[in-house]
mmCIF file of C-alpha atoms in Angstrom:
data_model
loop_
_atom_site.group_PDB
_atom_site.id
_atom_site.type_symbol
_atom_site.label_atom_id
_atom_site.label_comp_id
_atom_site.label_asym_id
_atom_site.label_seq_id
_atom_site.Cartn_x
_atom_site.Cartn_y
_atom_site.Cartn_z
ATOM 1 C CA MET M 1 0.301 -0.340 0.121
ATOM 2 C CA ALA M 2 1.295 3.630 -1.921
ATOM 3 C CA ARG M 3 2.571 5.753 1.909
ATOM 4 C CA VAL M 4 -0.007 8.561 2.554
ATOM 5 C CA GLU M 5 1.993 11.842 2.922
ATOM 6 C CA THR M 6 0.287 14.049 5.387
ATOM 7 C CA PRO M 7 -0.573 16.998 4.235
ATOM 8 C CA ASN M 8 1.042 21.073 5.686
ATOM 9 C CA ARG M 9 0.196 23.871 7.804
ATOM 10 C CA ILE M 10 -0.842 26.140 5.975
ATOM 11 C CA ARG M 11 1.580 29.074 5.351
ATOM 12 C CA GLY M 12 0.529 32.118 7.250
ATOM 13 C CA THR M 13 -1.429 30.138 9.786
ATOM 14 C CA GLN M 14 -0.371 28.203 13.174
ATOM 15 C CA ASP M 15 -0.418 25.495 15.583
ATOM 16 C CA ILE M 16 -0.965 27.301 18.866
ATOM 17 C CA PHE M 17 0.099 25.450 21.676
ATOM 18 C CA GLY M 18 2.074 24.957 25.988
ATOM 19 C CA ASP M 19 3.997 28.326 26.396
ATOM 20 C CA GLU M 20 2.455 29.905 23.397
ATOM 21 C CA GLN M 21 -0.667 29.075 24.668
ATOM 22 C CA ARG M 22 -0.750 29.594 27.718
ATOM 23 C CA ARG M 23 0.464 33.566 26.845
ATOM 24 C CA PHE M 24 -2.299 32.924 23.871
ATOM 25 C CA ALA M 25 -4.951 32.787 27.302
ATOM 26 C CA ARG M 26 -3.375 34.868 29.179
ATOM 27 C CA VAL M 27 -4.959 37.742 26.664
ATOM 28 C CA LEU M 28 -7.758 36.755 26.312
ATOM 29 C CA GLU M 29 -8.465 36.103 30.242
ATOM 30 C CA ALA M 30 -7.392 39.154 30.953
ATOM 31 C CA PHE M 31 -9.685 40.905 27.801
ATOM 32 C CA GLU M 32 -11.941 39.032 29.457
ATOM 33 C CA LYS M 33 -11.612 40.373 33.465
ATOM 34 C CA VAL M 34 -11.381 44.113 31.710
ATOM 35 C CA ARG M 35 -14.257 44.346 29.569
ATOM 36 C CA ARG M 36 -15.965 42.942 32.650
ATOM 37 C CA LEU M 37 -15.090 45.994 34.942
ATOM 38 C CA PHE M 38 -15.796 48.244 31.927
ATOM 39 C CA ALA M 39 -19.362 47.112 31.354
ATOM 40 C CA PHE M 40 -19.170 45.875 27.619
ATOM 41 C CA GLN M 41 -21.138 42.997 26.672
ATOM 42 C CA ARG M 42 -19.414 40.628 24.903
ATOM 43 C CA VAL M 43 -20.672 40.135 21.052
ATOM 44 C CA ASP M 44 -20.114 37.361 18.247
ATOM 45 C CA VAL M 45 -20.786 37.796 14.249
ATOM 46 C CA PRO M 46 -19.671 35.633 12.209
ATOM 47 C CA VAL M 47 -17.086 34.742 11.350
ATOM 48 C CA PHE M 48 -17.771 35.190 7.249
ATOM 49 C CA GLU M 49 -20.083 38.236 5.657
ATOM 50 C CA ALA M 50 -21.400 39.444 1.532
ATOM 51 C CA THR M 51 -18.131 41.000 0.587
ATOM 52 C CA ALA M 52 -20.198 43.526 -0.064
ATOM 53 C CA VAL M 53 -19.453 44.621 3.881
ATOM 54 C CA PHE M 54 -16.382 44.363 4.033
ATOM 55 C CA ALA M 55 -16.083 46.565 0.717
ATOM 56 C CA ARG M 56 -18.221 49.382 1.971
ATOM 57 C CA SER M 57 -16.555 49.984 4.577
ATOM 58 C CA LEU M 58 -13.039 48.991 3.963
ATOM 59 C CA GLY M 59 -12.705 50.793 0.688
ATOM 60 C CA GLU M 60 -12.746 49.424 -2.200
ATOM 61 C CA THR M 61 -9.098 51.016 -2.935
ATOM 62 C CA THR M 62 -7.142 49.821 0.182
ATOM 63 C CA ASP M 63 -4.674 46.879 0.412
ATOM 64 C CA VAL M 64 -7.178 45.622 2.592
ATOM 65 C CA VAL M 65 -9.277 44.765 0.160
ATOM 66 C CA SER M 66 -7.774 45.181 -3.153
ATOM 67 C CA LYS M 67 -5.327 41.994 -2.010
ATOM 68 C CA GLU M 68 -5.664 41.486 1.344
ATOM 69 C CA MET M 69 -9.290 39.606 1.447
ATOM 70 C CA TYR M 70 -9.823 36.012 1.335
ATOM 71 C CA THR M 71 -13.000 36.324 -1.093
ATOM 72 C CA PHE M 72 -14.370 33.161 -2.362
ATOM 73 C CA GLU M 73 -17.541 32.960 -4.716
ATOM 74 C CA ASP M 74 -19.841 30.367 -2.626
ATOM 75 C CA ARG M 75 -22.624 27.605 -3.540
ATOM 76 C CA GLY M 76 -25.135 29.773 -4.409
ATOM 77 C CA GLY M 77 -23.482 32.626 -6.601
ATOM 78 C CA ASP M 78 -23.148 34.671 -3.111
ATOM 79 C CA SER M 79 -19.168 36.725 -3.025
ATOM 80 C CA ILE M 80 -17.857 35.105 0.941
ATOM 81 C CA THR M 81 -15.332 36.919 2.271
ATOM 82 C CA LEU M 82 -14.253 36.395 5.205
ATOM 83 C CA ARG M 83 -13.657 38.435 7.628
ATOM 84 C CA PRO M 84 -9.988 40.771 8.194
ATOM 85 C CA GLU M 85 -11.692 43.094 10.674
ATOM 86 C CA PHE M 86 -14.513 43.295 13.346
ATOM 87 C CA THR M 87 -15.862 46.425 12.714
ATOM 88 C CA ALA M 88 -17.879 45.962 9.721
ATOM 89 C CA GLY M 89 -19.594 42.252 10.964
ATOM 90 C CA ILE M 90 -20.780 44.583 13.797
ATOM 91 C CA ALA M 91 -21.760 48.009 12.913
ATOM 92 C CA ARG M 92 -23.024 45.366 9.712
ATOM 93 C CA ALA M 93 -25.088 42.964 12.307
ATOM 94 C CA TYR M 94 -26.395 46.572 14.588
ATOM 95 C CA LEU M 95 -28.687 47.753 10.979
ATOM 96 C CA THR M 96 -30.084 44.079 10.791
ATOM 97 C CA GLU M 97 -30.279 43.319 13.938
ATOM 98 C CA GLY M 98 -32.172 46.030 15.179
ATOM 99 C CA TRP M 99 -29.408 47.167 17.827
ATOM 100 C CA GLN M 100 -30.429 50.774 17.455
ATOM 101 C CA GLN M 101 -32.559 50.191 19.891
ATOM 102 C CA TYR M 102 -30.145 50.130 22.371
ATOM 103 C CA ILE M 103 -26.856 52.779 21.962
ATOM 104 C CA PRO M 104 -24.981 53.322 23.411
ATOM 105 C CA LEU M 105 -23.828 50.081 22.431
ATOM 106 C CA LYS M 106 -20.996 48.825 24.461
ATOM 107 C CA LEU M 107 -19.218 45.583 22.531
ATOM 108 C CA ALA M 108 -16.406 43.414 22.519
ATOM 109 C CA THR M 109 -15.635 40.647 21.260
ATOM 110 C CA ALA M 110 -12.871 38.063 20.188
ATOM 111 C CA GLY M 111 -11.575 35.795 17.718
ATOM 112 C CA PRO M 112 -10.146 35.428 14.613
ATOM 113 C CA VAL M 113 -9.318 37.375 11.640
ATOM 114 C CA PHE M 114 -7.616 36.360 7.861
ATOM 115 C CA ARG M 115 -5.484 38.815 5.753
ATOM 116 C CA TYR M 116 -3.578 37.330 3.220
ATOM 117 C CA GLU M 117 -0.195 39.492 3.365
ATOM 118 C CA ARG M 118 3.126 38.556 3.704
ATOM 119 C CA PRO M 119 3.879 36.163 6.592
ATOM 120 C CA GLN M 120 6.510 37.226 9.143
ATOM 121 C CA LYS M 121 7.538 37.622 13.048
ATOM 122 C CA GLY M 122 3.811 38.435 14.870
ATOM 123 C CA ARG M 123 1.984 38.653 11.567
ATOM 124 C CA PHE M 124 -0.478 35.890 10.193
ATOM 125 C CA ARG M 125 -2.247 35.015 7.443
ATOM 126 C CA GLN M 126 -5.349 33.570 10.130
ATOM 127 C CA PHE M 127 -4.275 35.586 13.088
ATOM 128 C CA HIS M 128 -6.641 36.575 16.334
ATOM 129 C CA GLN M 129 -8.033 40.575 17.385
ATOM 130 C CA ILE M 130 -9.310 41.058 20.431
ATOM 131 C CA ASP M 131 -11.884 44.101 20.158
ATOM 132 C CA ALA M 132 -14.386 46.947 21.347
ATOM 133 C CA GLU M 133 -16.187 49.258 20.107
ATOM 134 C CA VAL M 134 -18.546 52.188 21.560
ATOM 135 C CA ILE M 135 -21.614 53.113 18.729
ATOM 136 C CA GLY M 136 -23.917 56.043 19.143
ATOM 137 C CA ALA M 137 -21.949 58.069 21.376
ATOM 138 C CA ALA M 138 -20.723 60.814 20.307
ATOM 139 C CA GLU M 139 -19.066 62.091 23.210
ATOM 140 C CA PRO M 140 -16.263 62.627 24.178
ATOM 141 C CA ALA M 141 -16.440 60.872 27.025
ATOM 142 C CA ALA M 142 -16.966 57.888 24.632
ATOM 143 C CA ASP M 143 -13.182 57.670 23.233
ATOM 144 C CA VAL M 144 -12.214 58.575 26.169
ATOM 145 C CA GLU M 145 -13.845 55.274 27.990
ATOM 146 C CA LEU M 146 -12.383 53.148 24.859
ATOM 147 C CA LEU M 147 -8.921 54.608 25.497
ATOM 148 C CA VAL M 148 -8.423 53.316 29.690
ATOM 149 C CA PHE M 149 -10.087 50.056 28.892
ATOM 150 C CA ALA M 150 -6.937 49.769 26.078
ATOM 151 C CA ASP M 151 -4.996 51.484 28.838
ATOM 152 C CA GLN M 152 -5.990 48.874 32.047
ATOM 153 C CA LEU M 153 -5.507 46.229 29.546
ATOM 154 C CA LEU M 154 -3.015 46.059 29.097
ATOM 155 C CA ARG M 155 -1.852 47.087 33.368
ATOM 156 C CA GLU M 156 -3.651 43.863 33.536
ATOM 157 C CA LEU M 157 -0.725 41.623 30.904
ATOM 158 C CA GLY M 158 2.062 43.361 32.911
ATOM 159 C CA ILE M 159 2.865 44.549 29.974
ATOM 160 C CA SER M 160 1.910 48.913 30.177
ATOM 161 C CA ASP M 161 6.175 49.892 30.717
ATOM 162 C CA GLY M 162 7.101 50.464 27.066
ATOM 163 C CA VAL M 163 4.003 51.626 25.448
ATOM 164 C CA THR M 164 3.389 54.474 25.140
ATOM 165 C CA LEU M 165 -1.019 56.285 24.148
ATOM 166 C CA GLN M 166 -0.089 58.127 20.471
ATOM 167 C CA LEU M 167 -2.306 60.416 19.704
ATOM 168 C CA ASN M 168 -4.529 62.528 16.806
ATOM 169 C CA THR M 169 -7.866 64.120 16.179
ATOM 170 C CA LEU M 170 -8.651 64.199 12.466
ATOM 171 C CA GLY M 171 -11.130 66.359 13.430
ATOM 172 C CA ASP M 172 -14.933 66.709 12.153
ATOM 173 C CA ALA M 173 -15.593 66.473 8.431
ATOM 174 C CA GLU M 174 -15.085 70.254 7.075
ATOM 175 C CA THR M 175 -11.546 70.403 9.414
ATOM 176 C CA ARG M 176 -10.902 67.463 7.462
ATOM 177 C CA ASP M 177 -12.121 68.910 3.758
ATOM 178 C CA ALA M 178 -9.233 71.685 4.594
ATOM 179 C CA TRP M 179 -6.871 69.515 5.008
ATOM 180 C CA ARG M 180 -7.470 66.419 2.709
ATOM 181 C CA ALA M 181 -7.308 69.948 0.623
ATOM 182 C CA ALA M 182 -4.276 71.796 1.303
ATOM 183 C CA LEU M 183 -2.523 68.065 1.409
ATOM 184 C CA ILE M 184 -3.534 67.932 -2.597
ATOM 185 C CA THR M 185 -1.466 71.104 -3.178
ATOM 186 C CA HIS M 186 1.505 70.222 -0.601
ATOM 187 C CA PHE M 187 2.051 66.563 -2.528
ATOM 188 C CA GLY M 188 0.970 67.795 -6.111
ATOM 189 C CA GLN M 189 3.912 70.329 -5.800
ATOM 190 C CA HIS M 190 6.284 67.957 -4.942
ATOM 191 C CA LYS M 191 4.549 64.873 -7.229
ATOM 192 C CA ALA M 192 6.942 63.860 -8.849
ATOM 193 C CA ASP M 193 9.542 63.174 -5.583
ATOM 194 C CA LEU M 194 6.566 61.234 -4.585
ATOM 195 C CA SER M 195 7.282 57.394 -4.114
ATOM 196 C CA ALA M 196 5.160 55.122 -7.619
ATOM 197 C CA GLU M 197 3.552 54.948 -4.703
ATOM 198 C CA SER M 198 2.362 57.608 -2.878
ATOM 199 C CA GLN M 199 1.577 59.338 -6.171
ATOM 200 C CA ALA M 200 -1.290 57.020 -6.582
ATOM 201 C CA ARG M 201 -2.354 57.808 -3.167
ATOM 202 C CA LEU M 202 -2.327 62.073 -4.106
ATOM 203 C CA GLU M 203 -6.020 62.392 -4.802
ATOM 204 C CA ARG M 204 -7.436 59.348 -3.933
ATOM 205 C CA ASN M 205 -6.293 58.873 -0.832
ATOM 206 C CA PRO M 206 -3.299 61.410 1.165
ATOM 207 C CA LEU M 207 -3.729 61.368 3.982
ATOM 208 C CA ARG M 208 -2.086 58.811 3.454
ATOM 209 C CA ILE M 209 1.429 59.430 1.782
ATOM 210 C CA LEU M 210 1.866 61.472 5.194
ATOM 211 C CA ASP M 211 2.833 57.827 7.658
ATOM 212 C CA SER M 212 4.441 56.329 4.160
ATOM 213 C CA LYS M 213 7.655 54.189 5.018
ATOM 214 C CA ASP M 214 9.478 55.190 1.122
ATOM 215 C CA PRO M 215 12.801 56.867 2.434
ATOM 216 C CA ARG M 216 11.574 59.430 -0.900
ATOM 217 C CA ASP M 217 8.207 60.194 0.561
ATOM 218 C CA ARG M 218 9.005 60.846 4.093
ATOM 219 C CA PRO M 219 11.008 64.821 3.843
ATOM 220 C CA ILE M 220 7.903 65.585 2.158
ATOM 221 C CA ALA M 221 5.362 64.002 4.031
ATOM 222 C CA ASN M 222 7.310 65.710 7.483
ATOM 223 C CA ALA M 223 7.378 69.054 5.771
ATOM 224 C CA ALA M 224 3.012 68.727 4.679
ATOM 225 C CA PRO M 225 0.649 70.940 7.104
ATOM 226 C CA ASP M 226 -0.707 69.475 10.635
ATOM 227 C CA ILE M 227 -4.062 69.643 10.990
ATOM 228 C CA ASP M 228 -4.412 72.160 13.883
ATOM 229 C CA ALA M 229 -4.088 74.674 11.008
ATOM 230 C CA TYR M 230 -7.524 73.573 10.247
ATOM 231 C CA LEU M 231 -9.239 72.784 12.891
ATOM 232 C CA THR M 232 -13.038 73.877 13.488
ATOM 233 C CA SER M 233 -13.211 75.505 16.997
ATOM 234 C CA GLU M 234 -15.451 72.015 17.567
ATOM 235 C CA ALA M 235 -13.932 69.603 16.573
ATOM 236 C CA GLY M 236 -10.330 71.226 18.926
ATOM 237 C CA ALA M 237 -13.093 71.473 21.000
ATOM 238 C CA PHE M 238 -13.696 68.082 21.235
ATOM 239 C CA PHE M 239 -10.269 66.490 21.703
ATOM 240 C CA GLU M 240 -9.187 69.241 23.911
ATOM 241 C CA ASN M 241 -12.086 66.799 25.468
ATOM 242 C CA VAL M 242 -10.492 63.622 24.503
ATOM 243 C CA THR M 243 -7.024 64.413 25.837
ATOM 244 C CA LYS M 244 -8.715 66.231 29.756
ATOM 245 C CA GLY M 245 -10.949 62.214 30.036
ATOM 246 C CA LEU M 246 -7.398 61.243 30.060
ATOM 247 C CA ASP M 247 -5.207 63.076 32.556
ATOM 248 C CA ALA M 248 -7.959 63.246 34.921
ATOM 249 C CA ALA M 249 -8.169 59.026 34.767
ATOM 250 C CA GLY M 250 -4.199 58.944 34.409
ATOM 251 C CA VAL M 251 -3.410 57.989 31.364
ATOM 252 C CA ALA M 252 -0.314 59.329 29.663
ATOM 253 C CA TRP M 253 -0.359 59.526 26.130
ATOM 254 C CA THR M 254 1.958 61.088 23.230
ATOM 255 C CA ARG M 255 0.283 63.550 20.253
ATOM 256 C CA ASN M 256 1.862 62.640 16.769
ATOM 257 C CA ALA M 257 0.158 65.115 14.845
ATOM 258 C CA ARG M 258 1.082 62.685 11.430
ATOM 259 C CA LEU M 259 -1.017 59.674 13.044
ATOM 260 C CA VAL M 260 -3.993 60.015 10.238
ATOM 261 C CA ARG M 261 -6.465 57.026 8.993
ATOM 262 C CA GLY M 262 -7.509 57.328 5.498
ATOM 263 C CA LEU M 263 -10.808 56.340 5.459
ATOM 264 C CA ASP M 264 -13.200 59.157 4.831
ATOM 265 C CA TYR M 265 -15.556 57.729 7.353
ATOM 266 C CA TYR M 266 -12.518 58.794 10.473
ATOM 267 C CA ARG M 267 -12.985 61.477 12.444
ATOM 268 C CA HIS M 268 -11.906 63.093 15.435
ATOM 269 C CA THR M 269 -9.646 60.800 17.904
ATOM 270 C CA ALA M 270 -7.242 58.463 16.436
ATOM 271 C CA PHE M 271 -4.529 56.524 18.504
ATOM 272 C CA GLU M 272 -2.121 54.374 18.463
ATOM 273 C CA PHE M 273 -0.598 52.020 21.659
ATOM 274 C CA VAL M 274 3.624 51.226 20.170
ATOM 275 C CA THR M 275 5.695 49.453 21.468
ATOM 276 C CA ASP M 276 9.498 49.357 20.503
ATOM 277 C CA ARG M 277 9.931 45.752 22.045
ATOM 278 C CA LEU M 278 8.191 43.802 18.245
ATOM 279 C CA GLY M 279 10.780 45.736 15.830
ATOM 280 C CA ALA M 280 9.632 46.862 12.650
ATOM 281 C CA GLN M 281 6.157 45.737 14.306
ATOM 282 C CA GLY M 282 5.507 48.120 17.060
ATOM 283 C CA THR M 283 1.893 48.748 17.629
ATOM 284 C CA VAL M 284 0.169 45.963 19.852
ATOM 285 C CA LEU M 285 -3.579 48.298 19.654
ATOM 286 C CA ALA M 286 -5.154 51.115 17.185
ATOM 287 C CA GLY M 287 -8.507 52.199 17.028
ATOM 288 C CA GLY M 288 -10.334 55.961 16.248
ATOM 289 C CA ARG M 289 -13.684 57.690 15.696
ATOM 290 C CA TYR M 290 -15.762 56.045 12.820
ATOM 291 C CA ASP M 291 -18.955 58.790 12.952
ATOM 292 C CA GLY M 292 -19.079 57.805 9.329
ATOM 293 C CA LEU M 293 -18.275 54.481 9.135
ATOM 294 C CA ILE M 294 -22.703 52.517 9.468
ATOM 295 C CA GLY M 295 -23.647 55.940 6.938
ATOM 296 C CA ALA M 296 -21.310 54.279 5.024
ATOM 297 C CA LEU M 297 -23.502 50.400 4.953
ATOM 298 C CA GLY M 298 -26.961 51.779 4.246
ATOM 299 C CA GLY M 299 -27.895 52.834 7.805
ATOM 300 C CA PRO M 300 -28.550 56.040 9.190
ATOM 301 C CA ASP M 301 -25.874 58.574 10.591
ATOM 302 C CA THR M 302 -24.125 57.155 13.609
ATOM 303 C CA PRO M 303 -21.469 57.790 16.327
ATOM 304 C CA GLY M 304 -19.119 54.665 16.699
ATOM 305 C CA VAL M 305 -15.765 54.614 18.133
ATOM 306 C CA GLY M 306 -13.440 51.299 18.785
ATOM 307 C CA TRP M 307 -10.183 49.503 18.107
ATOM 308 C CA ALA M 308 -8.511 46.302 17.718
ATOM 309 C CA ALA M 309 -5.407 44.623 19.107
ATOM 310 C CA GLY M 310 -3.903 41.262 18.144
ATOM 311 C CA VAL M 311 -3.817 38.467 20.772
ATOM 312 C CA GLU M 312 -0.456 37.655 19.221
ATOM 313 C CA ARG M 313 1.371 40.905 19.573
ATOM 314 C CA LEU M 314 0.058 41.570 22.900
ATOM 315 C CA ALA M 315 1.067 37.013 23.274
ATOM 316 C CA MET M 316 4.896 38.318 22.602
ATOM 317 C CA LEU M 317 5.183 41.473 25.245
ATOM 318 C CA LEU M 318 3.988 38.456 28.405
ATOM 319 C CA ASP M 319 6.700 37.031 30.632
ATOM 320 C CA GLU M 320 6.381 33.176 30.148
ATOM 321 C CA PRO M 321 3.744 32.490 32.057
ATOM 322 C CA ALA M 322 3.733 29.985 34.388
ATOM 323 C CA ALA M 323 2.448 25.876 33.305
ATOM 324 C CA GLU M 324 -0.330 25.408 34.419
ATOM 325 C CA ARG M 325 -1.466 23.283 37.726
ATOM 326 C CA ILE M 326 -3.971 20.530 39.103
ATOM 327 C CA ASP M 327 -4.711 19.281 42.478
ATOM 328 C CA ALA M 328 -4.278 16.411 42.372
ATOM 329 C CA VAL M 329 -3.128 13.116 40.032
ATOM 330 C CA LEU M 330 -4.304 9.639 41.173
ATOM 331 C CA ILE M 331 -2.175 6.661 40.417
ATOM 332 C CA PRO M 332 -4.328 3.184 40.399
ATOM 333 C CA MET M 333 -1.691 0.840 40.770
ATOM 334 C CA GLY M 334 -3.544 -3.457 40.075
ATOM 335 C CA GLU M 335 -6.545 -3.955 38.072
ATOM 336 C CA ALA M 336 -8.997 -3.438 41.632
ATOM 337 C CA ALA M 337 -7.726 -0.490 42.005
ATOM 338 C CA GLU M 338 -7.897 1.023 37.472
ATOM 339 C CA ALA M 339 -11.992 -0.437 38.454
ATOM 340 C CA ARG M 340 -12.449 1.761 41.010
ATOM 341 C CA ALA M 341 -10.582 4.799 40.779
ATOM 342 C CA THR M 342 -12.446 5.691 37.318
ATOM 343 C CA GLY M 343 -15.286 6.150 39.930
ATOM 344 C CA ILE M 344 -12.991 8.537 42.346
ATOM 345 C CA LEU M 345 -11.611 10.688 39.678
ATOM 346 C CA ALA M 346 -15.388 11.497 38.052
ATOM 347 C CA ASP M 347 -15.997 12.384 42.169
ATOM 348 C CA LEU M 348 -13.422 15.447 42.376
ATOM 349 C CA ARG M 349 -13.445 17.300 38.844
ATOM 350 C CA ARG M 350 -17.924 17.291 39.453
ATOM 351 C CA ALA M 351 -16.236 18.761 43.973
ATOM 352 C CA GLY M 352 -13.682 21.625 41.119
ATOM 353 C CA ILE M 353 -11.255 19.395 42.216
ATOM 354 C CA ALA M 354 -8.459 19.635 38.948
ATOM 355 C CA ALA M 355 -7.851 16.200 38.823
ATOM 356 C CA ASP M 356 -5.517 13.919 36.010
ATOM 357 C CA MET M 357 -5.027 9.997 36.504
ATOM 358 C CA ALA M 358 -0.968 8.253 35.433
ATOM 359 C CA PHE M 359 -2.165 4.196 34.700
ATOM 360 C CA ARG M 360 0.124 3.348 32.614
ATOM 361 C CA GLY M 361 4.443 2.544 33.641
ATOM 362 C CA ASN M 362 5.613 1.817 37.251
ATOM 363 C CA MET M 363 5.138 3.691 40.366
ATOM 364 C CA LYS M 364 8.546 5.819 39.409
ATOM 365 C CA ARG M 365 6.977 7.013 36.109
ATOM 366 C CA ARG M 366 3.956 7.818 37.598
ATOM 367 C CA LEU M 367 5.122 9.709 40.171
ATOM 368 C CA ALA M 368 6.993 11.490 38.347
ATOM 369 C CA ARG M 369 3.976 12.225 35.393
ATOM 370 C CA ALA M 370 2.024 13.966 37.930
ATOM 371 C CA ASP M 371 5.078 15.872 39.354
ATOM 372 C CA ALA M 372 5.692 17.262 35.188
ATOM 373 C CA GLN M 373 1.561 18.562 36.070
ATOM 374 C CA GLY M 374 2.986 20.586 38.866
ATOM 375 C CA ALA M 375 0.229 18.458 40.163
ATOM 376 C CA ARG M 376 0.175 19.077 44.942
ATOM 377 C CA PHE M 377 -0.525 15.662 45.906
ATOM 378 C CA ALA M 378 -0.308 12.135 43.852
ATOM 379 C CA ILE M 379 -3.708 9.583 45.161
ATOM 380 C CA ILE M 380 -1.968 6.281 44.858
ATOM 381 C CA ILE M 381 -4.580 3.602 45.561
ATOM 382 C CA GLY M 382 -3.330 -0.051 45.783
ATOM 383 C CA ASP M 383 -5.560 -3.199 46.734
ATOM 384 C CA ASN M 384 -4.379 -2.703 50.251
ATOM 385 C CA GLU M 385 -5.215 1.075 51.046
ATOM 386 C CA LEU M 386 -8.802 -0.712 48.572
ATOM 387 C CA ALA M 387 -9.422 -3.459 51.550
ATOM 388 C CA LYS M 388 -8.719 -0.185 53.730
ATOM 389 C CA GLY M 389 -10.931 1.547 52.404
ATOM 390 C CA VAL M 390 -8.196 4.480 52.131
ATOM 391 C CA ALA M 391 -5.708 6.144 49.448
ATOM 392 C CA SER M 392 -2.057 7.081 50.583
ATOM 393 C CA LEU M 393 -1.466 10.642 49.807
ATOM 394 C CA LYS M 394 1.305 11.882 48.661
ATOM 395 C CA ALA M 395 2.329 15.869 48.828
ATOM 396 C CA LEU M 396 3.963 15.864 46.320
ATOM 397 C CA GLU M 397 6.831 18.868 47.262
ATOM 398 C CA PRO M 398 6.890 18.212 51.030
ATOM 399 C CA GLY M 399 6.565 14.361 50.105
ATOM 400 C CA THR M 400 5.301 13.600 52.865
ATOM 401 C CA GLN M 401 3.089 11.071 52.850
ATOM 402 C CA SER M 402 -0.272 9.939 54.784
ATOM 403 C CA GLU M 403 -3.810 7.466 54.461
ATOM 404 C CA VAL M 404 -6.339 9.201 54.558
ATOM 405 C CA SER M 405 -9.974 7.591 53.761
ATOM 406 C CA LEU M 406 -12.137 7.549 50.622
ATOM 407 C CA GLY M 407 -14.679 9.387 51.475
ATOM 408 C CA ASP M 408 -12.531 12.200 52.934
ATOM 409 C CA LEU M 409 -10.274 12.796 50.153
ATOM 410 C CA VAL M 410 -12.669 15.609 48.807
ATOM 411 C CA GLY M 411 -12.755 17.196 51.970
ATOM 412 C CA VAL M 412 -9.061 16.967 52.288
ATOM 413 C CA LEU M 413 -7.898 18.478 48.853
ATOM 414 C CA LYS M 414 -10.317 20.806 49.031
ATOM 415 C CA ALA M 415 -8.562 22.040 52.456
ATOM 416 C CA GLY M 416 -4.606 21.320 51.825
#
């Protein structure tokens, strides 16, 4: 019979196990804890949507839509896309599920997202994000709430040192239109010196030139006019209220006047939490206010603000987590003990005691397995113990051993 070759893992995906899985789980546990503290409701949305949901929300000309989305035609002939981010799907659900009655809505979610891009350190084609959104709140307080949430999450994870909140304003629609016109004029005067990519962006999306990494663009971008010269009084007051709220909450921030979002539905606050501990991939959490998004999806004008963070990137910043420990490992010696052990093990677990069974090898190997699992106790049962109705309970760290009645086992383990 011909040998069947095992298929390889698809490039850009990952199998998460061991220490890596413990880091990953730690991020999600911290996110759930802080989500509850801030009274954000958990929401889960489909992993795929009609392609139009993302094309309209992300913009037909963005790299994500034109180059990175996993889009396919299903058996019914509909164009389907695996989600490249969460916000568009949440906005779609808000409209189609009638959630307008609940505003303001504070929502949080987590799960896999998909982008076809070049895999590199901390970046995959299937990766995972945590996401928080406030829909239906136009007040600066909503922006502050999300930023304080993000700051507390980083503190909860123990990675806030060396992570800096960079903050900018994109102004209101009037501000943005005036600034965009000024940028087109500025970059137009230097068009011949811009990179090909920035030349293509000049009319379509000039704000994106400001964050170009191409060395040909940097001097021109650095000399571009700042948004502050075009801020309306209302937009300036909004940004001031956000910064005052952060100061009141004790969240440190720094102004980055070159921090932009290219899509027209973004308004007011834009932000990134950045670090130099991940090399070139320095952003660990980012977001902004998207007051024009739900309107772009065909709904009524509805304010919104949110952020997302890559679970893998946050996990890379964590110290090595302690291995999971269990309370006890049951070691049955002999057929009669093995027959009885299954019931004992079930009783322990039903009582909330984390337990496993070592049923292979000699006593030395089984004790070694219990030690490797970080168990506090080994419960040893053989013919002699069964005859007396007891178990030999060995505390693995001090190495002490005593006999305990089988009926008292749960109480002793919970007390010990």
